Coordinates of C-alpha atoms and ligand atoms in Angstrom, one line a residue:
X12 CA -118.3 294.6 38.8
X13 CA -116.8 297.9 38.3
X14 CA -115.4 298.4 34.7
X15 CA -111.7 298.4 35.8
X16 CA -112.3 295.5 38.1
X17 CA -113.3 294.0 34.9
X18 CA -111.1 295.4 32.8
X19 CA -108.3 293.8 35.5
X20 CA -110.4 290.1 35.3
X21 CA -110.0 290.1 31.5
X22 CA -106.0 291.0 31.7
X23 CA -105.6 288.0 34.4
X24 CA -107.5 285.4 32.2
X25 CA -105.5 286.5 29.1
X26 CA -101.9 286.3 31.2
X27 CA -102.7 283.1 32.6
X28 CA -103.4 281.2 29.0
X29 CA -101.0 283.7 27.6
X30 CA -98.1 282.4 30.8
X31 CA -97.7 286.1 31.4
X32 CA -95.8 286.4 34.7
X33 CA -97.6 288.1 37.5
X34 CA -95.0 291.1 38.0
X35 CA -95.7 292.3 34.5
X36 CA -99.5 291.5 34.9
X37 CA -99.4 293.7 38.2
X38 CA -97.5 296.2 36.0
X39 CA -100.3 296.0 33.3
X40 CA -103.2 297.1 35.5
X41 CA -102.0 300.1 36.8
X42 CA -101.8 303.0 33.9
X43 CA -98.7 305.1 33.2
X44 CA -100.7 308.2 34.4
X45 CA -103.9 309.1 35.3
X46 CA -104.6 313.2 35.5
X47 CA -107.9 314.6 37.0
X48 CA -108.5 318.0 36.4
X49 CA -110.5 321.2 37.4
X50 CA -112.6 322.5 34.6
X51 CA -114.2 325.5 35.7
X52 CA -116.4 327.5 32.9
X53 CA -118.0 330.7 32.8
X54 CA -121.9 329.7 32.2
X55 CA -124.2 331.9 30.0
X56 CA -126.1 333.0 33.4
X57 CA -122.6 334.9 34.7
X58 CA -121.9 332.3 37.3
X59 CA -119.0 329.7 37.8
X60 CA -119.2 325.8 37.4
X61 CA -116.8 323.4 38.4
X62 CA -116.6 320.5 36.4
X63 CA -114.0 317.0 36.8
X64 CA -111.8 315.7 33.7
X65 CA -110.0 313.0 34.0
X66 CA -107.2 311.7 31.1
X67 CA -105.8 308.2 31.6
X68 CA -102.5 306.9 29.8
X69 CA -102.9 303.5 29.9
X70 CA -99.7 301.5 28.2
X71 CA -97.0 303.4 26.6
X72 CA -94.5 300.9 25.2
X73 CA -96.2 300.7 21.7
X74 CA -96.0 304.5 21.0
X75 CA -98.3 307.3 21.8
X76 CA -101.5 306.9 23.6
X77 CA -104.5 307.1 21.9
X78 CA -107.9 307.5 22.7
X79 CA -111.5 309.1 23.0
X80 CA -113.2 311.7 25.2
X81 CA -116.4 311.7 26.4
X82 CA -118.8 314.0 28.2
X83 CA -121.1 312.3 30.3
X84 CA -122.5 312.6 34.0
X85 CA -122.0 309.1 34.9
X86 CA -118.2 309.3 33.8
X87 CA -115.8 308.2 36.7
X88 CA -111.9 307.6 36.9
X89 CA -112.4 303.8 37.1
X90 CA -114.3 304.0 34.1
X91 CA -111.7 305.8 32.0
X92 CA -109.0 303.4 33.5
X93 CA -110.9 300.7 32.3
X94 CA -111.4 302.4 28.6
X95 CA -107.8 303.0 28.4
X96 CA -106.5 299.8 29.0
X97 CA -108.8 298.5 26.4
X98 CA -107.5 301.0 24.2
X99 CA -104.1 299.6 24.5
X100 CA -105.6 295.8 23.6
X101 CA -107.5 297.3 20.8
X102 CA -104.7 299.0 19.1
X103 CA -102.2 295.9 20.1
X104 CA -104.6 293.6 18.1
X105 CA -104.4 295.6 14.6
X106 CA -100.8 296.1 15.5
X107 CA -101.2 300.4 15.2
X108 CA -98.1 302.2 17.0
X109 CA -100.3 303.4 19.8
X110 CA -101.0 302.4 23.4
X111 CA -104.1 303.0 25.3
X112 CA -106.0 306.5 26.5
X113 CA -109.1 307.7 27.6
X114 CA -110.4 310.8 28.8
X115 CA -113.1 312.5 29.7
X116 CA -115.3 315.1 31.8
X117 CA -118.0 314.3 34.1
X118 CA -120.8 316.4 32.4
X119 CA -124.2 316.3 31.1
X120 CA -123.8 318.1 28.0
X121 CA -127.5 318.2 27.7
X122 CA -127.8 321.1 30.1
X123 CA -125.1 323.3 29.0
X124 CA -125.4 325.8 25.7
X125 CA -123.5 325.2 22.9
X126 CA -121.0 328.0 23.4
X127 CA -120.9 326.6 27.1
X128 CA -119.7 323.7 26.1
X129 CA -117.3 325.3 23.4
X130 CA -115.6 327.4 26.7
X131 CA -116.0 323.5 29.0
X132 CA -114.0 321.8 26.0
X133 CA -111.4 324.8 25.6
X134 CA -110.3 325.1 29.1
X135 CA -110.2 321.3 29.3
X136 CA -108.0 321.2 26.5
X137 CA -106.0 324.0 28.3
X138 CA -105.5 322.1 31.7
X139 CA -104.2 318.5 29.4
X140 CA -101.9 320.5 27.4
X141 CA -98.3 319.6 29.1
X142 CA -99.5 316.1 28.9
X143 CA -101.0 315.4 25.4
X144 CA -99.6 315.9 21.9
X145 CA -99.3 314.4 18.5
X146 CA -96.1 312.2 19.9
X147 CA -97.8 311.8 23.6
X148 CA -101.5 311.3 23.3
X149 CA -104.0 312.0 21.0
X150 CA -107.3 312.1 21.9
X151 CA -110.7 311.6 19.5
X152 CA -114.2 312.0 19.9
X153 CA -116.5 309.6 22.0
X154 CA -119.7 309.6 23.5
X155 CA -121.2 312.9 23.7
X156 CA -118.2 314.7 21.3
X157 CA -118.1 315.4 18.0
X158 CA -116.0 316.6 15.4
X159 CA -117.0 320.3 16.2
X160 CA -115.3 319.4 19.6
X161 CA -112.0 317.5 18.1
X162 CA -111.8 321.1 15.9
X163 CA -111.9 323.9 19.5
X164 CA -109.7 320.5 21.0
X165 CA -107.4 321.3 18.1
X166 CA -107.6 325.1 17.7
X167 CA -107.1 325.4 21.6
X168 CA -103.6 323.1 21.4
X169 CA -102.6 324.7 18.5
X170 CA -103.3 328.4 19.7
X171 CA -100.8 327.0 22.6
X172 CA -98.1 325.7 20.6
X173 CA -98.5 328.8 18.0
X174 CA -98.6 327.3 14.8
X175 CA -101.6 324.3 13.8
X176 CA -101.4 321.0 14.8
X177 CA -103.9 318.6 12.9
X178 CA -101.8 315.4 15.0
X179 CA -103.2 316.5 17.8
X180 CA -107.0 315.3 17.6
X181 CA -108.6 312.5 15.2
X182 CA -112.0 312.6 14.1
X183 CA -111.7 316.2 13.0
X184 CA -113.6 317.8 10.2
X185 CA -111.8 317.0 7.0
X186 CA -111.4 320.8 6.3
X187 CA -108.7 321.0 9.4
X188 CA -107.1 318.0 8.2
X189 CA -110.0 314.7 9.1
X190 CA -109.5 311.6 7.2
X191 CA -111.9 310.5 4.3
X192 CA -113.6 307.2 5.7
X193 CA -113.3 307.9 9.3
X194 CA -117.0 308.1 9.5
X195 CA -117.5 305.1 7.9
X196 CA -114.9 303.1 9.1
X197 CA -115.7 301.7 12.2
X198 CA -118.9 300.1 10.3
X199 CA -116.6 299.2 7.3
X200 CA -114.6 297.5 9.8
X201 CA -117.6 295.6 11.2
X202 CA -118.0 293.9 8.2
X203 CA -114.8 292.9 7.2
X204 CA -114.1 291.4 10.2
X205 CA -118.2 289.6 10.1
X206 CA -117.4 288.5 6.2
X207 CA -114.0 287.5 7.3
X208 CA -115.8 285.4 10.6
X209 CA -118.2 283.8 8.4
X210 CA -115.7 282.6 5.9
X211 CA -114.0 280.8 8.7
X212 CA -117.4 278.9 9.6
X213 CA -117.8 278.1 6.0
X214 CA -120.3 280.8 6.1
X215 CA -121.0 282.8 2.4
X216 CA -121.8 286.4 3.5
X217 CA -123.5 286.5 0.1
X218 CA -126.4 283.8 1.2
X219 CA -126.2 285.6 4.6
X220 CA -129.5 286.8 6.5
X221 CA -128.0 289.0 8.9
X222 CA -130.0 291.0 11.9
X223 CA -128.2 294.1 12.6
X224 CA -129.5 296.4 16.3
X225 CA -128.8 300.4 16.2
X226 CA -128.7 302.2 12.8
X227 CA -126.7 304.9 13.9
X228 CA -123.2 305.6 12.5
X229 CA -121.9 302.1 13.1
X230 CA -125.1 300.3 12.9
X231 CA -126.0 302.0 9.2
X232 CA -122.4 301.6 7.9
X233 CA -122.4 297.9 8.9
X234 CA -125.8 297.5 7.0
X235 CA -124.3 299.3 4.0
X236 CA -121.2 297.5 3.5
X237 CA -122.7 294.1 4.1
X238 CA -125.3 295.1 1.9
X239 CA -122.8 296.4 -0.8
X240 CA -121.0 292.4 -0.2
X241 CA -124.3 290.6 -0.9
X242 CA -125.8 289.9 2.4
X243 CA -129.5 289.9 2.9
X244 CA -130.5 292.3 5.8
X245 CA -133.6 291.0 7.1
X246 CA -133.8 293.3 10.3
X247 CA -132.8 297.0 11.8
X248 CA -133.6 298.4 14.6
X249 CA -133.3 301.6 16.6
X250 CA -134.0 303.3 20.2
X251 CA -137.6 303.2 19.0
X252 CA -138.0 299.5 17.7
X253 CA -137.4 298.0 14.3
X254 CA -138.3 296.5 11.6
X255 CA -138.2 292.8 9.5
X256 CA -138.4 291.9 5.9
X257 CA -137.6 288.2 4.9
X258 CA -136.3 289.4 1.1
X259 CA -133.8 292.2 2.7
X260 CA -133.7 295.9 3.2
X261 CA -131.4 298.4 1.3
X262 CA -129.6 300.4 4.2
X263 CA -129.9 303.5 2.0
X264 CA -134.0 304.1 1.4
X265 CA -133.5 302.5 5.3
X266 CA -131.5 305.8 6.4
X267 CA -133.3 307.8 3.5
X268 CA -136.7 307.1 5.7
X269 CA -135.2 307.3 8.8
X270 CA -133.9 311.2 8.1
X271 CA -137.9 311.4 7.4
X272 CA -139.4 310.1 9.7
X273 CA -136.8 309.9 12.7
X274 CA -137.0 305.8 12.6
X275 CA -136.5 303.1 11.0
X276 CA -140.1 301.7 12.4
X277 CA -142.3 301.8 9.8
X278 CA -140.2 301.1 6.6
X279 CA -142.1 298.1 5.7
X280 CA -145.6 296.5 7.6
X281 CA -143.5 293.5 9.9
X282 CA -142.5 295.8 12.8
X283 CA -140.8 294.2 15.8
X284 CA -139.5 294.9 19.2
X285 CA -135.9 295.1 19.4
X286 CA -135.9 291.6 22.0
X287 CA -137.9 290.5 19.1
X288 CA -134.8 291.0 16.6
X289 CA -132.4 289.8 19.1
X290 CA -133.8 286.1 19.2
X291 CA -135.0 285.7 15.8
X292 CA -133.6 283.0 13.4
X293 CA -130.7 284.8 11.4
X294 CA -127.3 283.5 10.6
X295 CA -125.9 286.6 11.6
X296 CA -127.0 289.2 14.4
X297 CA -124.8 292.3 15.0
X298 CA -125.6 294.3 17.8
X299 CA -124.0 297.4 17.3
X300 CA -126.2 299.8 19.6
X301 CA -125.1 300.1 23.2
X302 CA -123.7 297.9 26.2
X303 CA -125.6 294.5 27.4
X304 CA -128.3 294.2 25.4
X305 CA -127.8 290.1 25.3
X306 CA -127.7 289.2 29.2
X307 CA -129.2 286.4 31.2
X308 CA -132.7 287.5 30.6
X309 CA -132.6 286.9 26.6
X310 CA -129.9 284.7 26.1
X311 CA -131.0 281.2 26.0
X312 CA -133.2 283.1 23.2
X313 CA -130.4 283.6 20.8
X314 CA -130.8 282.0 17.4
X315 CA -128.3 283.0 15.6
X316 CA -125.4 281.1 14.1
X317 CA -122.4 284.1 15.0
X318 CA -123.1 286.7 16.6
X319 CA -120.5 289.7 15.9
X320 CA -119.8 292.6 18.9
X321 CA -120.0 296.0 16.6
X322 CA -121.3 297.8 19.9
X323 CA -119.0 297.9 22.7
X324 CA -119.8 295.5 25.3
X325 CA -122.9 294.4 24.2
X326 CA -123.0 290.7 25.9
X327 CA -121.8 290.4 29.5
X328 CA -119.7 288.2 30.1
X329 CA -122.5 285.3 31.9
X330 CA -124.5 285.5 28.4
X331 CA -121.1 285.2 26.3
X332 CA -120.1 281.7 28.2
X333 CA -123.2 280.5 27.4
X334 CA -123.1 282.0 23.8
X335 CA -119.9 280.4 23.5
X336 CA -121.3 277.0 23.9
X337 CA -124.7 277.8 22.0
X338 CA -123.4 279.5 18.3
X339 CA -120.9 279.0 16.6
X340 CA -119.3 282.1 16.5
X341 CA -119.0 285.5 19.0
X342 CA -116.7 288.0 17.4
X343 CA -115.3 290.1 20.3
X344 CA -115.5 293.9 20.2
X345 CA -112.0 294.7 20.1
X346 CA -111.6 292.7 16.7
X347 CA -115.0 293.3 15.6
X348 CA -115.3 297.2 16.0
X349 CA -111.3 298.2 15.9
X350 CA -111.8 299.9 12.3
X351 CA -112.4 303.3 13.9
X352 CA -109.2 303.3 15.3
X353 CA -107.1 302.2 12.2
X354 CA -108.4 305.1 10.6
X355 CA -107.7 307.4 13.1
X356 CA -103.9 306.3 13.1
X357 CA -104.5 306.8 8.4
X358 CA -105.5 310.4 9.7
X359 CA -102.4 311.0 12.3
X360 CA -100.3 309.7 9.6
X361 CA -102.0 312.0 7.3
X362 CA -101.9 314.9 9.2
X363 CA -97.9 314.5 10.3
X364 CA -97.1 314.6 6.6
X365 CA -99.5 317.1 5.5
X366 CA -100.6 314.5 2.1
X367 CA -103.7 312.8 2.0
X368 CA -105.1 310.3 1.4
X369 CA -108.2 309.3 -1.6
X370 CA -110.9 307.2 -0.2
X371 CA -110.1 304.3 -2.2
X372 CA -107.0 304.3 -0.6
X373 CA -108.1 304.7 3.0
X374 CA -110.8 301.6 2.3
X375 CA -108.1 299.4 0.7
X376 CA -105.5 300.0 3.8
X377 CA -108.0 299.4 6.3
X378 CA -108.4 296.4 4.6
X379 CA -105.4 295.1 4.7
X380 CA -105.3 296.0 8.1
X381 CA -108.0 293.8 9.5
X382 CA -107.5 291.2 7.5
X383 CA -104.1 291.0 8.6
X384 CA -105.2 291.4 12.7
X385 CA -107.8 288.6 11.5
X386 CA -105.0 286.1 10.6
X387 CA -103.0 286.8 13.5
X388 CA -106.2 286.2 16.2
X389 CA -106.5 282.9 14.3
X390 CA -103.3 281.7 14.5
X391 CA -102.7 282.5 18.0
X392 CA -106.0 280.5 18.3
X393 CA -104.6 277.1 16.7
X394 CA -101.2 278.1 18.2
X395 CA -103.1 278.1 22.2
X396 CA -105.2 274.9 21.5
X397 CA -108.0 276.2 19.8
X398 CA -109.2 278.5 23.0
X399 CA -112.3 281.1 22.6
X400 CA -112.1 284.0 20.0
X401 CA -112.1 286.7 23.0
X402 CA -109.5 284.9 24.6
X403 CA -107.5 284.3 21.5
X404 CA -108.1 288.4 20.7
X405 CA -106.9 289.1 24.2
X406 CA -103.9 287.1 23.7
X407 CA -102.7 288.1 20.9
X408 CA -102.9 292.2 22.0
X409 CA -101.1 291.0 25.5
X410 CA -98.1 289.2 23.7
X411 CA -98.0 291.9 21.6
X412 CA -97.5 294.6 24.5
X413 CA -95.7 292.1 26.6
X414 CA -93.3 292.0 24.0
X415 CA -92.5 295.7 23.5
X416 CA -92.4 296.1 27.2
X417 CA -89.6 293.1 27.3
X418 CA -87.4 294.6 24.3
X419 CA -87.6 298.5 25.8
X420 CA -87.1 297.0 29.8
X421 CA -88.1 298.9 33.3
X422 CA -86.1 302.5 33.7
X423 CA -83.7 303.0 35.5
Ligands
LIG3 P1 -125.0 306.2 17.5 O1 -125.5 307.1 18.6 O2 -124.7 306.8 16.1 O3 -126.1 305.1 17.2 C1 -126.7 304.3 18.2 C2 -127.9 303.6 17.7 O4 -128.4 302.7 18.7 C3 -129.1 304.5 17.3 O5 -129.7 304.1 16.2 C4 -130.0 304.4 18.5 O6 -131.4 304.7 18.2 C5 -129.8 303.0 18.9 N1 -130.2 302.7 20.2 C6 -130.0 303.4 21.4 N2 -130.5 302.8 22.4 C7 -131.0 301.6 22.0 C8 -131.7 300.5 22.6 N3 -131.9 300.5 23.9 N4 -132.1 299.5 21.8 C9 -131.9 299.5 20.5 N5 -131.3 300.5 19.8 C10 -130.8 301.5 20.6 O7 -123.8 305.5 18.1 P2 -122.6 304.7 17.2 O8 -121.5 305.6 17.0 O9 -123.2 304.0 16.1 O10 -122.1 303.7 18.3 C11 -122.8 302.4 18.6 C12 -121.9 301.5 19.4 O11 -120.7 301.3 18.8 C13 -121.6 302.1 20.8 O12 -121.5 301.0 21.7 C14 -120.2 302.6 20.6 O13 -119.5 302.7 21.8 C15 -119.6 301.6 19.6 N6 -118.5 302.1 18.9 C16 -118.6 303.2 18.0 C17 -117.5 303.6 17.3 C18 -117.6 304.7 16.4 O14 -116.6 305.0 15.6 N7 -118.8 305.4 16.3 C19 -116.3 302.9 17.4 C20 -116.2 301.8 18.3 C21 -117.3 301.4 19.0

């Protein structure tokens, strides 16, 4: 299925438990706008290449729209439909004033020089001016961009407008106006939301062996803050396997010996594979390293009690009906991983009033946030008859925008 075919299946399944009429699910799946641009750049060599960007606006009822750009070659507009429409669920769920975007520019960034990609990123900027801006859309980094990016992204728009806009971009460096705990937060996130899970299951996160897949920036954080709550993490992996110890790991010496040695294989003797760490016995497995990595090859393997989505899409959807039926628990991605976001809205906020924001404050708001979004998914699960987490998620975001749609009506 193609991403925004899928992207249109989950919106139909959510209307129908939600009762959602079919003229506003109609209106739903097609975005507000969707731009594809030329982004010619000057290469090192002399010569000219065309690249294709494309910026979707998914939902605009809720407030601006609000999401990430990435560079990849593979990137298509049904792919950025897709990822803006989820956008506008994700930020519906924790109840931030944004809708969904998603951009991006069909690229391999691997090719191109740094200053090449500086020039790609400035004229992109350039050709989305008249349709993004701190009220209108603010984009953030994704796969392939960075906060180096996010800073030409803001420079460029700013150059524009002649004066500096920090609303403009989120994920920025915190010298041009970045948030403290964005890096962190989409791991911090991942936590709250598993310790929050577990508590619901009757689950202590303190007694909790818990197998976490990726320790990159989500995968470490998660580690860390679990780690920092009293979990036990018995297994890490990365891209090149991963490793098991039955008494726990502290993520810290874990990244410490992954910055020296460029893995995490090897921190202690018990090395596995990462299908091994997918199907071992753990109370908890998180992955939270890239897109359907539990599928119907591995899934009647699973042996965990919850399994929480830190990763986007990391079970399709045939594994998740059966995981459904087999756990107890599958936290969905757009609860589980939605802390990045809330901390990109701390740093618009931050960056519209020019006062910001300790880190103590930023980690007790996000907080509050999730926990919050948290207590809402579960009512509207009791409130529907007890249906599926996913679906209760989905739900709850749909009302949400169905709602704001009703009150602000169809112009003219
Ligand atoms: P990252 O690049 O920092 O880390 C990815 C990790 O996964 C690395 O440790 C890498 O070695 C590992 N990995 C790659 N391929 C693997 C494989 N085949 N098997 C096992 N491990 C593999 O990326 P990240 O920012 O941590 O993002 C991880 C996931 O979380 C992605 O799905 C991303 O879309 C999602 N996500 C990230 C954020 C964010 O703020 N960074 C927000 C929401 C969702």
């Amino acid at each position: 299925m193609n991403p925004y075919e899928m992207a249109c299946y989950q919106l139909e399944r959510a209307a129908e438990i939600a009762g959602v009429k079919e003229d506003v699910v109609e209106y739903l799946k097609v975005p507000d706008r969707a731009v594809e641009v030329k982004v010619p750049v000057r290469m090192d060599d002399g010569s000219i290449n065309v690249f294709t960007g494309y910026r979707v606006q998914h939902c605009g009822v809720r407030g601006p729209y609000k999401g990430g750009i990435r560079y990849h070659p593979n990137v298509t507009m049904d792919e950025v439909k897709a990822l803006a429409m989820w956008m506008t669920w994700k930020c519906a769920v924790v109840n931030i004033p944004y809708g969904g975007g998603k951009g991006g520019v069909r690229v391999d960034v691997k090719m191109l020089s740094r200053s090449e990609i500086e020039r790609l990123t400035r004229r992109f900027t350039a050709m989305l001016t008249p349709f993004i801006g701190p009220e209108r859309d603010i984009p953030a980094p994704d796969m392939y961009t960075d906060e180096q990016i996010m800073a030409w992204m803001m420079d460029t728009y700013s150059v524009y407008q002649g004066y500096s806009v920090p609303g403009i971009v989120t994920g920025k460096p915190v010298s041009l106006g970045g948030s403290l705990g964005r890096t962190s937060a989409t791991g911090r996130g991942v936590a709250i939301i598993t310790r929050e899970s577990a508590k619901s299951i009757g689950m202590d996160i303190k007694d909790a062996d818990i197998a976490i897949q990726g320790f990159g920036n989500v995968g470490y954080w998660t580690a860390k803050t679990l780690f920092e709550m009293g979990a036990n993490i018995v297994a890490v992996s990365d891209s090149r396997g991963g490793v098991y110890s039955e008494e726990g790991m502290n993520p810290d010496e874990l990244l410490e010996f992954k910055r020296r040695t460029g893995s995490v294989v090897g921190f202690t003797d018990n090395i596995i594979s990462n299908e091994d760490l997918l199907t071992m016995k753990v109370d908890i497995l998180i992955p939270a390293a890239i897109e359907n990595v539990i599928n119907a090859s591995n899934m009647s393997k699973i042996n965990a009690r919850m399994v929480v989505e830190a990763a986007n899409g990391p079970i399709v959807p045939k594994a998740e009906e059966y995981l459904n039926k087999k756990c107890e628990l599958v936290v969905p991605d757009i609860l589980a991983n939605a802390g990045g976001v809330v901390v990109s809205y701390f740093e618009w906020v931050q960056d519209l009033e020019r006062y910001f924001w300790d880190l103590d404050r930023v980690n007790a708001e996000l907080e509050k946030i999730l926990v919050k979004a948290f207590e809402r998914m579960i009512n509207v699960k009791k409130e529907y008859g007890n249906i599926l987490w996913r679906d209760a998620t989905m739900v709850l975001a749909l009302n949400s925008v169905v709602e704001a749609l009703k009150m602000r009506g169809i112009f003219p």
